[in-house]
Amino acid sequence: MNFFQLLRKKKELIPLVAFMTVAATGATSFALYSLRKTDVIIDRKRNPEPWETVDPSVPTKLITINQEWKPIEELQKVRRATK
């Protein structure tokens, strides 16, 4: 029995197939996105020590909710004093 014939015969499977298709597409696209980010390093031959190229001033979280980056007053005073 063909897949589309099965869907015509059992119409209650259509929403299940639709949700599974959307979920699989989303999971695949997020996996590809994560592999293309600069934080993810797969190649060990060209860059054996990837932690040396990480910028410490850039937050490397996946998601940040309700977080504000405020300058520390003491650190600002030290920077002004050393200029």
Short mmCIF file of C-alpha atoms in Angstrom, two decimals:
data_model
loop_
_atom_site.label_atom_id
_atom_site.label_comp_id
_atom_site.label_asym_id
_atom_site.label_seq_id
_atom_site.Cartn_x
_atom_site.Cartn_y
_atom_site.Cartn_z
CA MET A 1 0.00 0.00 0.00
CA ASN A 2 1.36 3.38 -1.00
CA PHE A 3 1.96 5.99 1.71
CA PHE A 4 -0.46 8.51 0.20
CA GLN A 5 -3.11 5.84 -0.25
CA LEU A 6 -2.72 5.00 3.42
CA LEU A 7 -3.21 8.66 4.33
CA ARG A 8 -6.35 8.83 2.16
CA LYS A 9 -7.72 5.75 3.82
CA LYS A 10 -6.84 6.74 7.42
CA LYS A 11 -7.26 10.51 7.63
CA GLU A 12 -6.51 10.61 11.36
CA LEU A 13 -2.81 10.06 10.52
CA ILE A 14 -2.51 13.36 8.61
CA PRO A 15 -1.94 15.60 11.70
CA LEU A 16 0.54 13.09 13.12
CA VAL A 17 2.51 13.04 9.88
CA ALA A 18 2.43 16.84 9.70
CA PHE A 19 3.72 17.29 13.27
CA MET A 20 6.43 14.69 12.82
CA THR A 21 7.55 16.35 9.57
CA VAL A 22 7.76 19.75 11.25
CA ALA A 23 9.65 18.30 14.23
CA ALA A 24 12.13 16.42 12.06
CA THR A 25 12.72 19.48 9.88
CA GLY A 26 13.26 21.69 12.93
CA ALA A 27 15.67 19.23 14.56
CA THR A 28 17.66 18.84 11.36
CA SER A 29 17.85 22.57 10.69
CA PHE A 30 18.95 23.30 14.28
CA ALA A 31 21.63 20.61 14.08
CA LEU A 32 22.98 22.10 10.85
CA TYR A 33 22.85 25.60 12.33
CA SER A 34 24.75 24.46 15.43
CA LEU A 35 27.45 22.83 13.33
CA ARG A 36 27.98 26.02 11.31
CA LYS A 37 28.33 28.29 14.34
CA THR A 38 31.83 29.51 15.13
CA ASP A 39 31.64 28.20 18.70
CA VAL A 40 31.35 24.61 17.50
CA ILE A 41 34.66 23.25 16.24
CA ILE A 42 34.79 19.82 14.65
CA ASP A 43 38.12 19.91 12.80
CA ARG A 44 40.90 18.89 15.19
CA LYS A 45 43.70 18.81 12.59
CA ARG A 46 43.66 22.49 11.62
CA ASN A 47 42.80 23.82 15.09
CA PRO A 48 43.92 21.38 17.81
CA GLU A 49 43.45 23.91 20.65
CA PRO A 50 40.20 25.76 19.91
CA TRP A 51 39.89 27.28 23.38
CA GLU A 52 42.69 29.70 22.54
CA THR A 53 40.59 31.45 19.88
CA VAL A 54 37.53 32.04 22.07
CA ASP A 55 36.83 35.70 22.78
CA PRO A 56 36.20 36.05 26.53
CA SER A 57 34.16 39.24 26.09
CA VAL A 58 31.52 37.46 23.99
CA PRO A 59 28.95 35.43 25.93
CA THR A 60 28.81 31.87 24.61
CA LYS A 61 25.43 30.83 25.93
CA LEU A 62 22.80 29.29 23.70
CA ILE A 63 20.08 31.56 25.09
CA THR A 64 20.08 34.41 27.58
CA ILE A 65 16.79 35.39 29.21
CA ASN A 66 16.36 38.69 31.10
CA GLN A 67 20.05 39.24 31.63
CA GLU A 68 21.64 42.66 31.37
CA TRP A 69 25.36 43.22 30.93
CA LYS A 70 26.23 46.10 33.23
CA PRO A 71 29.71 47.50 33.62
CA ILE A 72 31.31 46.94 37.01
CA GLU A 73 32.03 50.27 38.67
CA GLU A 74 35.25 49.13 40.35
CA LEU A 75 36.59 47.80 37.07
CA GLN A 76 35.73 51.07 35.33
CA LYS A 77 37.63 53.01 37.99
CA VAL A 78 40.69 50.80 37.50
CA ARG A 79 40.51 51.25 33.72
CA ARG A 80 40.26 55.05 34.07
CA ALA A 81 43.21 55.07 36.47
CA THR A 82 45.43 53.03 34.15
CA LYS A 83 44.78 55.15 31.04
#
